[in-house]
PDB file of C-alpha atoms in Angstrom:
ATOM      1  CA  UNK A   5     110.161 117.498 144.779  1.00 38.00           C
ATOM      2  CA  UNK A   6     111.902 117.201 148.128  1.00 41.00           C
ATOM      3  CA  UNK A   7     112.899 113.803 149.361  1.00 43.00           C
ATOM      4  CA  UNK A   8     111.944 112.186 152.662  1.00 44.00           C
ATOM      5  CA  UNK A   9     113.409 114.080 155.635  1.00 46.00           C
ATOM      6  CA  UNK A  10     115.316 111.057 156.938  1.00 45.00           C
ATOM      7  CA  UNK A  11     117.241 111.074 153.657  1.00 49.00           C
ATOM      8  CA  UNK A  12     117.735 114.807 153.340  1.00 52.00           C
ATOM      9  CA  UNK A  13     118.421 115.961 156.910  1.00 56.00           C
ATOM     10  CA  UNK A  14     121.937 117.292 156.800  1.00 84.00           C
ATOM     11  CA  UNK A  15     121.860 119.623 159.809  1.00 89.00           C
ATOM     12  CA  UNK A  16     122.031 117.956 163.216  1.00 91.00           C
ATOM     13  CA  UNK A  17     122.138 119.358 166.737  1.00 91.00           C
ATOM     14  CA  UNK A  18     123.720 116.939 169.216  1.00 91.00           C
ATOM     15  CA  UNK A  19     124.105 119.100 172.336  1.00 92.00           C
ATOM     16  CA  UNK A  20     123.231 117.634 175.720  1.00 94.00           C
ATOM     17  CA  UNK A  21     120.755 119.332 178.034  1.00 92.00           C
ATOM     18  CA  UNK A  22     122.854 118.447 181.111  1.00 94.00           C
ATOM     19  CA  UNK A  23     125.989 120.048 179.656  1.00 95.00           C
ATOM     20  CA  UNK A  24     124.158 123.207 178.636  1.00 95.00           C
ATOM     21  CA  UNK A  25     122.519 123.298 182.074  1.00 95.00           C
ATOM     22  CA  UNK A  26     125.974 123.422 183.743  1.00 95.00           C
ATOM     23  CA  UNK A  27     126.930 126.357 181.490  1.00 95.00           C
ATOM     24  CA  UNK A  28     123.590 127.969 182.320  1.00 94.00           C
ATOM     25  CA  UNK A  29     124.125 127.647 186.102  1.00 94.00           C
ATOM     26  CA  UNK A  30     127.721 128.949 186.018  1.00 95.00           C
ATOM     27  CA  UNK A  31     126.609 131.840 183.796  1.00 94.00           C
ATOM     28  CA  UNK A  32     123.777 132.656 186.195  1.00 94.00           C
ATOM     29  CA  UNK A  33     126.042 132.665 189.270  1.00 95.00           C
ATOM     30  CA  UNK A  34     128.763 134.776 187.614  1.00 95.00           C
ATOM     31  CA  UNK A  35     126.188 137.200 186.213  1.00 95.00           C
ATOM     32  CA  UNK A  36     124.748 137.733 189.699  1.00 95.00           C
ATOM     33  CA  UNK A  37     128.195 138.091 191.320  1.00 95.00           C
ATOM     34  CA  UNK A  38     129.279 140.663 188.694  1.00 94.00           C
ATOM     35  CA  UNK A  39     125.996 142.598 188.901  1.00 92.00           C
ATOM     36  CA  UNK A  40     125.100 141.663 185.345  1.00 91.00           C
ATOM     37  CA  UNK A  41     128.386 142.482 183.621  1.00 92.00           C
ATOM     38  CA  UNK A  42     129.211 138.811 182.938  1.00 95.00           C
ATOM     39  CA  UNK A  43     126.027 138.337 180.917  1.00 92.00           C
ATOM     40  CA  UNK A  44     127.838 139.305 177.706  1.00 93.00           C
ATOM     41  CA  UNK A  45     130.333 136.472 178.215  1.00 95.00           C
ATOM     42  CA  UNK A  46     127.454 134.209 179.279  1.00 95.00           C
ATOM     43  CA  UNK A  47     125.717 134.832 175.944  1.00 94.00           C
ATOM     44  CA  UNK A  48     128.968 134.083 174.118  1.00 95.00           C
ATOM     45  CA  UNK A  49     129.575 130.809 176.003  1.00 95.00           C
ATOM     46  CA  UNK A  50     126.013 129.661 175.338  1.00 95.00           C
ATOM     47  CA  UNK A  51     126.224 130.454 171.632  1.00 95.00           C
ATOM     48  CA  UNK A  52     129.582 128.724 171.299  1.00 96.00           C
ATOM     49  CA  UNK A  53     128.174 125.565 172.874  1.00 96.00           C
ATOM     50  CA  UNK A  54     125.100 125.501 170.642  1.00 95.00           C
ATOM     51  CA  UNK A  55     127.006 126.401 167.479  1.00 95.00           C
ATOM     52  CA  UNK A  56     129.790 123.869 168.184  1.00 95.00           C
ATOM     53  CA  UNK A  57     127.250 121.078 168.641  1.00 95.00           C
ATOM     54  CA  UNK A  58     125.534 121.823 165.339  1.00 94.00           C
ATOM     55  CA  UNK A  59     126.756 119.772 162.404  1.00 93.00           C
ATOM     56  CA  UNK A  60     126.042 120.750 158.810  1.00 90.00           C
ATOM     57  CA  UNK A  61     126.877 117.908 156.448  1.00 87.00           C
ATOM     58  CA  UNK A  62     129.360 116.591 158.999  1.00 87.00           C
ATOM     59  CA  UNK A  63     131.086 119.933 159.604  1.00 91.00           C
ATOM     60  CA  UNK A  64     130.815 121.845 162.876  1.00 94.00           C
ATOM     61  CA  UNK A  65     129.388 125.335 162.984  1.00 94.00           C
ATOM     62  CA  UNK A  66     131.693 127.866 164.696  1.00 95.00           C
ATOM     63  CA  UNK A  67     130.812 131.011 166.634  1.00 95.00           C
ATOM     64  CA  UNK A  68     133.652 133.561 166.866  1.00 93.00           C
ATOM     65  CA  UNK A  69     131.927 136.389 168.761  1.00 91.00           C
ATOM     66  CA  UNK A  70     133.533 137.807 171.916  1.00 91.00           C
ATOM     67  CA  UNK A  71     131.942 138.832 175.201  1.00 92.00           C
ATOM     68  CA  UNK A  72     134.019 142.030 175.241  1.00 91.00           C
ATOM     69  CA  UNK A  73     132.627 143.012 171.834  1.00 89.00           C
ATOM     70  CA  UNK A  74     129.077 142.621 173.120  1.00 90.00           C
ATOM     71  CA  UNK A  75     129.900 144.683 176.227  1.00 90.00           C
ATOM     72  CA  UNK A  76     131.419 147.494 174.127  1.00 88.00           C
ATOM     73  CA  UNK A  77     128.404 147.423 171.790  1.00 86.00           C
ATOM     74  CA  UNK A  78     126.059 147.676 174.752  1.00 87.00           C
ATOM     75  CA  UNK A  79     128.049 150.548 176.307  1.00 88.00           C
ATOM     76  CA  UNK A  80     127.869 152.542 173.049  1.00 85.00           C
ATOM     77  CA  UNK A  81     124.104 152.217 173.020  1.00 85.00           C
ATOM     78  CA  UNK A  82     123.936 152.919 176.767  1.00 87.00           C
ATOM     79  CA  UNK A  83     125.767 156.237 176.285  1.00 86.00           C
ATOM     80  CA  UNK A  84     123.334 157.197 173.506  1.00 85.00           C
ATOM     81  CA  UNK A  85     120.324 156.424 175.701  1.00 84.00           C
ATOM     82  CA  UNK A  86     121.812 158.374 178.623  1.00 87.00           C
ATOM     83  CA  UNK A  87     122.300 161.361 176.299  1.00 85.00           C
ATOM     84  CA  UNK A  88     118.695 161.021 175.135  1.00 84.00           C
ATOM     85  CA  UNK A  89     117.528 160.815 178.760  1.00 84.00           C
ATOM     86  CA  UNK A  90     119.336 164.071 179.573  1.00 86.00           C
ATOM     87  CA  UNK A  91     117.900 165.650 176.433  1.00 85.00           C
ATOM     88  CA  UNK A  92     114.375 164.667 177.492  1.00 85.00           C
ATOM     89  CA  UNK A  93     114.868 166.413 180.856  1.00 84.00           C
ATOM     90  CA  UNK A  94     115.640 169.712 179.117  1.00 84.00           C
ATOM     91  CA  UNK A  95     113.329 169.173 176.115  1.00 83.00           C
ATOM     92  CA  UNK A  96     110.337 166.928 177.073  1.00 82.00           C
ATOM     93  CA  UNK A  97     108.851 166.752 173.522  1.00 82.00           C
ATOM     94  CA  UNK A  98     111.903 164.646 172.660  1.00 83.00           C
ATOM     95  CA  UNK A  99     110.241 161.779 174.540  1.00 84.00           C
ATOM     96  CA  UNK A 100     107.347 161.797 172.069  1.00 85.00           C
ATOM     97  CA  UNK A 101     109.773 161.825 169.139  1.00 84.00           C
ATOM     98  CA  UNK A 102     111.679 158.911 170.677  1.00 84.00           C
ATOM     99  CA  UNK A 103     108.446 156.982 171.086  1.00 84.00           C
ATOM    100  CA  UNK A 104     107.528 157.588 167.438  1.00 86.00           C
ATOM    101  CA  UNK A 105     110.999 156.499 166.371  1.00 87.00           C
ATOM    102  CA  UNK A 106     110.826 153.242 168.331  1.00 89.00           C
ATOM    103  CA  UNK A 107     109.937 151.062 165.282  1.00 92.00           C
ATOM    104  CA  UNK A 108     112.927 152.537 163.448  1.00 92.00           C
ATOM    105  CA  UNK A 109     115.205 151.725 166.410  1.00 89.00           C
ATOM    106  CA  UNK A 110     113.776 148.200 166.593  1.00 90.00           C
ATOM    107  CA  UNK A 111     114.595 147.748 162.911  1.00 92.00           C
ATOM    108  CA  UNK A 112     118.160 148.938 163.460  1.00 89.00           C
ATOM    109  CA  UNK A 113     118.504 146.550 166.406  1.00 88.00           C
ATOM    110  CA  UNK A 114     117.170 143.499 164.564  1.00 91.00           C
ATOM    111  CA  UNK A 115     119.318 144.089 161.476  1.00 92.00           C
ATOM    112  CA  UNK A 116     122.445 144.933 163.458  1.00 89.00           C
ATOM    113  CA  UNK A 117     122.119 141.934 165.755  1.00 90.00           C
ATOM    114  CA  UNK A 118     121.527 139.599 162.813  1.00 92.00           C
ATOM    115  CA  UNK A 119     124.542 141.037 160.975  1.00 91.00           C
ATOM    116  CA  UNK A 120     126.813 140.562 163.988  1.00 91.00           C
ATOM    117  CA  UNK A 121     125.754 136.955 164.607  1.00 92.00           C
ATOM    118  CA  UNK A 122     126.059 135.967 160.960  1.00 93.00           C
ATOM    119  CA  UNK A 123     129.461 137.609 160.481  1.00 91.00           C
ATOM    120  CA  UNK A 124     130.710 135.709 163.530  1.00 92.00           C
ATOM    121  CA  UNK A 125     129.396 132.356 162.356  1.00 94.00           C
ATOM    122  CA  UNK A 126     131.604 130.116 160.235  1.00 94.00           C
ATOM    123  CA  UNK A 127     131.280 126.816 158.468  1.00 93.00           C
ATOM    124  CA  UNK A 128     134.381 125.196 156.982  1.00 91.00           C
ATOM    125  CA  UNK A 129     136.168 128.461 157.771  1.00 90.00           C
ATOM    126  CA  UNK A 130     133.752 130.490 155.605  1.00 92.00           C
ATOM    127  CA  UNK A 131     131.762 133.303 157.229  1.00 92.00           C
ATOM    128  CA  UNK A 132     128.066 133.948 156.871  1.00 93.00           C
ATOM    129  CA  UNK A 133     127.081 137.570 156.388  1.00 92.00           C
ATOM    130  CA  UNK A 134     124.331 140.144 155.944  1.00 92.00           C
ATOM    131  CA  UNK A 135     124.762 142.888 153.346  1.00 91.00           C
ATOM    132  CA  UNK A 136     122.600 145.959 152.834  1.00 89.00           C
ATOM    133  CA  UNK A 137     121.982 148.927 155.101  1.00 89.00           C
ATOM    134  CA  UNK A 138     120.435 148.603 158.524  1.00 90.00           C
ATOM    135  CA  UNK A 139     118.889 152.053 158.038  1.00 90.00           C
ATOM    136  CA  UNK A 140     116.996 150.841 154.927  1.00 93.00           C
ATOM    137  CA  UNK A 141     115.541 147.933 156.890  1.00 94.00           C
ATOM    138  CA  UNK A 142     114.706 150.256 159.804  1.00 93.00           C
ATOM    139  CA  UNK A 143     112.824 152.606 157.455  1.00 95.00           C
ATOM    140  CA  UNK A 144     110.890 149.601 156.135  1.00 95.00           C
ATOM    141  CA  UNK A 145     109.939 148.625 159.708  1.00 95.00           C
ATOM    142  CA  UNK A 146     108.819 152.213 160.397  1.00 94.00           C
ATOM    143  CA  UNK A 147     106.756 152.403 157.203  1.00 95.00           C
ATOM    144  CA  UNK A 148     105.182 148.982 157.665  1.00 96.00           C
ATOM    145  CA  UNK A 149     104.330 149.806 161.290  1.00 95.00           C
ATOM    146  CA  UNK A 150     102.313 152.762 160.006  1.00 95.00           C
ATOM    147  CA  UNK A 151     100.688 150.497 157.395  1.00 96.00           C
ATOM    148  CA  UNK A 152      99.697 148.010 160.116  1.00 96.00           C
ATOM    149  CA  UNK A 153      98.276 150.868 162.174  1.00 94.00           C
ATOM    150  CA  UNK A 154      96.094 152.215 159.349  1.00 95.00           C
ATOM    151  CA  UNK A 155      94.925 148.724 158.280  1.00 96.00           C
ATOM    152  CA  UNK A 156      94.235 147.619 161.882  1.00 95.00           C
ATOM    153  CA  UNK A 157      96.821 144.861 161.469  1.00 94.00           C
ATOM    154  CA  UNK A 158      95.140 143.262 158.434  1.00 95.00           C
ATOM    155  CA  UNK A 159      98.242 143.843 156.275  1.00 96.00           C
ATOM    156  CA  UNK A 160     100.319 141.617 158.552  1.00 96.00           C
ATOM    157  CA  UNK A 161     100.893 138.717 156.080  1.00 96.00           C
ATOM    158  CA  UNK A 162     102.280 141.119 153.444  1.00 97.00           C
ATOM    159  CA  UNK A 163     104.332 143.076 155.981  1.00 97.00           C
ATOM    160  CA  UNK A 164     105.869 140.019 157.633  1.00 96.00           C
ATOM    161  CA  UNK A 165     106.707 138.445 154.279  1.00 96.00           C
ATOM    162  CA  UNK A 166     108.345 141.660 153.032  1.00 96.00           C
ATOM    163  CA  UNK A 167     110.466 142.106 156.164  1.00 96.00           C
ATOM    164  CA  UNK A 168     111.486 138.444 156.201  1.00 96.00           C
ATOM    165  CA  UNK A 169     112.434 138.662 152.536  1.00 96.00           C
ATOM    166  CA  UNK A 170     114.467 141.825 153.108  1.00 95.00           C
ATOM    167  CA  UNK A 171     116.623 139.968 155.626  1.00 95.00           C
ATOM    168  CA  UNK A 172     116.953 136.708 153.689  1.00 96.00           C
ATOM    169  CA  UNK A 173     117.740 138.381 150.360  1.00 96.00           C
ATOM    170  CA  UNK A 174     120.710 140.166 151.943  1.00 95.00           C
ATOM    171  CA  UNK A 175     122.095 137.069 153.677  1.00 95.00           C
ATOM    172  CA  UNK A 176     125.011 135.109 152.265  1.00 94.00           C
ATOM    173  CA  UNK A 177     127.375 132.291 153.037  1.00 93.00           C
ATOM    174  CA  UNK A 178     130.720 133.508 151.760  1.00 90.00           C
ATOM    175  CA  UNK A 179     129.934 134.478 148.162  1.00 89.00           C
ATOM    176  CA  UNK A 180     126.818 132.237 147.961  1.00 92.00           C
ATOM    177  CA  UNK A 181     123.553 134.165 148.287  1.00 93.00           C
ATOM    178  CA  UNK A 182     120.329 133.331 150.100  1.00 95.00           C
ATOM    179  CA  UNK A 183     117.062 134.174 148.344  1.00 96.00           C
ATOM    180  CA  UNK A 184     113.380 134.352 149.290  1.00 96.00           C
ATOM    181  CA  UNK A 185     110.506 134.364 146.780  1.00 95.00           C
ATOM    182  CA  UNK A 186     107.473 134.113 149.079  1.00 94.00           C
ATOM    183  CA  UNK A 187     104.392 136.312 148.747  1.00 94.00           C
ATOM    184  CA  UNK A 188     102.337 137.677 151.600  1.00 93.00           C
ATOM    185  CA  UNK A 189      99.087 137.068 149.733  1.00 94.00           C
ATOM    186  CA  UNK A 190      99.659 133.318 149.957  1.00 94.00           C
ATOM    187  CA  UNK A 191      99.502 133.484 153.767  1.00 95.00           C
ATOM    188  CA  UNK A 192      96.413 135.708 153.784  1.00 95.00           C
ATOM    189  CA  UNK A 193      93.964 132.764 153.981  1.00 95.00           C
ATOM    190  CA  UNK A 194      95.478 131.184 157.133  1.00 94.00           C
ATOM    191  CA  UNK A 195      95.908 134.673 158.603  1.00 96.00           C
ATOM    192  CA  UNK A 196      92.264 135.672 158.267  1.00 96.00           C
ATOM    193  CA  UNK A 197      91.177 132.238 159.527  1.00 95.00           C
ATOM    194  CA  UNK A 198      93.304 132.859 162.630  1.00 95.00           C
ATOM    195  CA  UNK A 199      91.724 136.296 163.035  1.00 96.00           C
ATOM    196  CA  UNK A 200      88.245 134.733 162.969  1.00 96.00           C
ATOM    197  CA  UNK A 201      89.202 132.045 165.496  1.00 95.00           C
ATOM    198  CA  UNK A 202      91.118 134.289 167.887  1.00 95.00           C
ATOM    199  CA  UNK A 203      88.299 134.691 170.411  1.00 94.00           C
ATOM    200  CA  UNK A 204      86.989 131.054 170.381  1.00 94.00           C
ATOM    201  CA  UNK A 205      90.553 129.724 170.871  1.00 92.00           C
ATOM    202  CA  UNK A 206      91.611 132.405 173.372  1.00 91.00           C
ATOM    203  CA  UNK A 207      94.363 133.434 170.982  1.00 91.00           C
ATOM    204  CA  UNK A 208      96.012 129.986 170.855  1.00 90.00           C
ATOM    205  CA  UNK A 209      95.237 129.781 167.132  1.00 93.00           C
ATOM    206  CA  UNK A 210      98.173 132.137 166.527  1.00 93.00           C
ATOM    207  CA  UNK A 211     100.616 129.392 167.524  1.00 91.00           C
ATOM    208  CA  UNK A 212      99.131 127.282 164.736  1.00 92.00           C
ATOM    209  CA  UNK A 213      99.435 130.228 162.337  1.00 94.00           C
ATOM    210  CA  UNK A 214     103.074 130.814 163.261  1.00 93.00           C
ATOM    211  CA  UNK A 215     103.837 127.166 162.474  1.00 92.00           C
ATOM    212  CA  UNK A 216     102.203 127.527 159.062  1.00 93.00           C
ATOM    213  CA  UNK A 217     104.128 130.751 158.449  1.00 95.00           C
ATOM    214  CA  UNK A 218     107.503 129.178 159.312  1.00 94.00           C
ATOM    215  CA  UNK A 219     106.788 126.280 156.942  1.00 94.00           C
ATOM    216  CA  UNK A 220     105.826 128.653 154.126  1.00 95.00           C
ATOM    217  CA  UNK A 221     108.849 130.914 154.621  1.00 95.00           C
ATOM    218  CA  UNK A 222     111.212 127.938 154.767  1.00 95.00           C
ATOM    219  CA  UNK A 223     109.835 126.428 151.555  1.00 95.00           C
ATOM    220  CA  UNK A 224     110.429 129.704 149.736  1.00 96.00           C
ATOM    221  CA  UNK A 225     114.026 130.125 150.883  1.00 96.00           C
ATOM    222  CA  UNK A 226     117.114 128.894 149.055  1.00 95.00           C
ATOM    223  CA  UNK A 227     120.886 129.168 149.306  1.00 93.00           C
ATOM    224  CA  UNK A 228     122.508 129.134 145.881  1.00 89.00           C
ATOM    225  CA  UNK A 229     121.513 125.709 144.459  1.00 88.00           C
ATOM    226  CA  UNK A 230     120.073 124.399 147.744  1.00 92.00           C
ATOM    227  CA  UNK A 231     116.294 124.654 148.153  1.00 93.00           C
ATOM    228  CA  UNK A 232     115.026 124.621 151.742  1.00 93.00           C
ATOM    229  CA  UNK A 233     111.831 122.852 152.680  1.00 92.00           C
ATOM    230  CA  UNK A 234     109.884 121.964 155.806  1.00 90.00           C
ATOM    231  CA  UNK A 235     107.174 119.560 156.859  1.00 89.00           C
ATOM    232  CA  UNK A 236     106.427 121.528 160.026  1.00 89.00           C
ATOM    233  CA  UNK A 237     102.711 121.566 160.808  1.00 87.00           C
ATOM    234  CA  UNK A 238     100.827 124.255 162.670  1.00 85.00           C
ATOM    235  CA  UNK A 239      99.620 121.664 165.208  1.00 87.00           C
ATOM    236  CA  UNK A 240     103.141 120.382 165.923  1.00 91.00           C
ATOM    237  CA  UNK A 241     104.420 123.916 166.449  1.00 91.00           C
ATOM    238  CA  UNK A 242     101.472 124.622 168.733  1.00 90.00           C
ATOM    239  CA  UNK A 243     102.398 121.604 170.871  1.00 92.00           C
ATOM    240  CA  UNK A 244     106.099 122.548 170.938  1.00 93.00           C
ATOM    241  CA  UNK A 245     105.426 126.026 172.297  1.00 93.00           C
ATOM    242  CA  UNK A 246     102.750 124.863 174.754  1.00 91.00           C
ATOM    243  CA  UNK A 247     104.884 121.999 176.125  1.00 93.00           C
ATOM    244  CA  UNK A 248     107.913 124.314 176.418  1.00 94.00           C
ATOM    245  CA  UNK A 249     105.871 126.789 178.437  1.00 94.00           C
ATOM    246  CA  UNK A 250     104.668 124.002 180.739  1.00 94.00           C
ATOM    247  CA  UNK A 251     108.236 122.726 181.203  1.00 94.00           C
ATOM    248  CA  UNK A 252     109.475 126.202 182.120  1.00 94.00           C
ATOM    249  CA  UNK A 253     106.501 126.809 184.416  1.00 95.00           C
ATOM    250  CA  UNK A 254     106.811 123.587 186.424  1.00 94.00           C
ATOM    251  CA  UNK A 255     110.624 123.811 186.737  1.00 93.00           C
ATOM    252  CA  UNK A 256     110.649 127.545 187.520  1.00 91.00           C
ATOM    253  CA  UNK A 257     112.731 128.164 184.425  1.00 90.00           C
ATOM    254  CA  UNK A 258     115.459 125.612 185.206  1.00 91.00           C
ATOM    255  CA  UNK A 259     114.501 123.560 182.143  1.00 94.00           C
ATOM    256  CA  UNK A 260     115.558 126.417 179.849  1.00 93.00           C
ATOM    257  CA  UNK A 261     118.660 124.585 178.445  1.00 94.00           C
ATOM    258  CA  UNK A 262     116.585 121.506 177.558  1.00 95.00           C
ATOM    259  CA  UNK A 263     113.838 123.703 176.084  1.00 95.00           C
ATOM    260  CA  UNK A 264     116.381 125.563 173.910  1.00 94.00           C
ATOM    261  CA  UNK A 265     117.953 122.376 172.525  1.00 95.00           C
ATOM    262  CA  UNK A 266     114.577 120.695 172.150  1.00 94.00           C
ATOM    263  CA  UNK A 267     113.280 123.620 170.108  1.00 95.00           C
ATOM    264  CA  UNK A 268     116.327 123.667 167.817  1.00 94.00           C
ATOM    265  CA  UNK A 269     116.098 119.898 167.206  1.00 94.00           C
ATOM    266  CA  UNK A 270     112.373 120.191 166.578  1.00 94.00           C
ATOM    267  CA  UNK A 271     112.960 122.685 163.763  1.00 92.00           C
ATOM    268  CA  UNK A 272     115.958 120.838 162.299  1.00 92.00           C
ATOM    269  CA  UNK A 273     114.116 117.494 162.317  1.00 91.00           C
ATOM    270  CA  UNK A 274     111.488 119.054 160.080  1.00 91.00           C
ATOM    271  CA  UNK A 275     113.923 120.894 157.826  1.00 92.00           C
ATOM    272  CA  UNK A 276     114.506 119.518 154.334  1.00 90.00           C
ATOM    273  CA  UNK A 277     117.325 120.411 151.958  1.00 89.00           C
ATOM    274  CA  UNK A 278     117.288 119.639 148.263  1.00 90.00           C
ATOM    275  CA  UNK A 279     120.349 120.242 146.095  1.00 88.00           C
ATOM    276  CA  UNK A 280     124.070 120.485 146.642  1.00 85.00           C
ATOM    277  CA  UNK A 281     126.206 123.432 147.614  1.00 83.00           C
ATOM    278  CA  UNK A 282     129.442 123.767 145.650  1.00 82.00           C
ATOM    279  CA  UNK A 283     131.779 124.581 148.525  1.00 82.00           C
ATOM    280  CA  UNK A 284     134.797 124.689 146.219  1.00 80.00           C
ATOM    281  CA  UNK A 285     133.388 127.698 144.341  1.00 82.00           C
ATOM    282  CA  UNK A 286     132.432 129.683 147.438  1.00 81.00           C
ATOM    283  CA  UNK A 287     134.754 132.561 148.253  1.00 73.00           C
ATOM    284  CA  UNK A 288     135.362 134.066 151.672  1.00 68.00           C
ATOM    285  CA  UNK A 289     134.051 137.555 152.378  1.00 65.00           C
ATOM    286  CA  UNK A 290     136.166 140.137 154.196  1.00 59.00           C
ATOM    287  CA  UNK A 291     133.160 141.928 155.655  1.00 60.00           C
ATOM    288  CA  UNK A 292     132.768 141.880 159.448  1.00 60.00           C
ATOM    289  CA  UNK A 293     130.304 143.630 161.740  1.00 61.00           C
ATOM    290  CA  UNK A 294     130.671 145.362 165.085  1.00 64.00           C
ATOM    291  CA  UNK A 295     128.456 144.591 168.064  1.00 63.00           C
ATOM    292  CA  UNK A 296     126.603 147.917 168.243  1.00 64.00           C
ATOM    293  CA  UNK A 297     123.534 146.301 166.714  1.00 63.00           C
ATOM    294  CA  UNK A 298     123.699 143.580 169.361  1.00 67.00           C
ATOM    295  CA  UNK A 299     123.919 146.274 172.025  1.00 62.00           C
ATOM    296  CA  UNK A 300     120.849 148.036 170.661  1.00 64.00           C
ATOM    297  CA  UNK A 301     119.001 144.721 170.410  1.00 66.00           C
ATOM    298  CA  UNK A 302     119.914 144.014 174.012  1.00 63.00           C
ATOM    299  CA  UNK A 303     118.772 147.458 175.158  1.00 58.00           C
ATOM    300  CA  UNK A 304     115.443 147.068 173.337  1.00 59.00           C
ATOM    301  CA  UNK A 305     115.102 143.418 174.373  1.00 56.00           C
ATOM    302  CA  UNK A 306     114.807 142.017 170.856  1.00 57.00           C
ATOM    303  CA  UNK A 307     117.709 139.579 171.115  1.00 54.00           C
ATOM    304  CA  UNK A 308     117.219 135.854 170.535  1.00 47.00           C
ATOM    305  CA  UNK A 309     119.731 134.391 172.984  1.00 48.00           C
TER     306      UNK A 309
END
């Protein structure tokens, strides 16, 4: 049984909206002046601020990614897409093949971007990481996309649980492994309730469902001897997303730094951890990742921030 959150919260975000706003403004100006090239350094500066203001059991999280790495990753993907564009000119059916392969490319992008961010995140000098093959995950995304198509989306709880588990079960902190034991069937009830209420709620019921899904996935995730938990409710998540949208709407997007920090704190405040991690027994991993996956994620617009 997990303890009360006030006793178990060991991850804290203490960034200031005003400080992140100054980074945001400088990033915006430099990105415009450099015709977009600076955005890779802008992403890096933003991540470093957020990571460095996140404390896990009193220790600061560290982001070691470089803007130049992100630029090189993007350029690699850009060259590939240019080559595909030229190929389509001389062989138009290639466009149809590219369209059919889009889920596979999305899978590559998600896995690659996650691997890069984790391998460039450290705690107490120990790197996080993501093992496994991006191509295996991409094939899963392709196969499950077909399954969703033939089931008219009704297989979504099983598909989302399987894809989430594939990522979590390959994540590690040094030599300590993450694990997920959730089952899609256990989210089927809330899912079909959301389907039934989609029209009467104008689709807003899906915010409630997403909150329930995050809580379920969190409660079925562990890192070595540490069991994660959450007391996030669907209603609270609904209000978070709705209020964030209103803040961004009425400030013309200028509230983005406050919205980002507010969202992170919202999730951390509801996160529960039970158990202790034996840091002394955790060994460093030598594995690192390049930024090609980040570049593909950027090109396909599936990045987080």
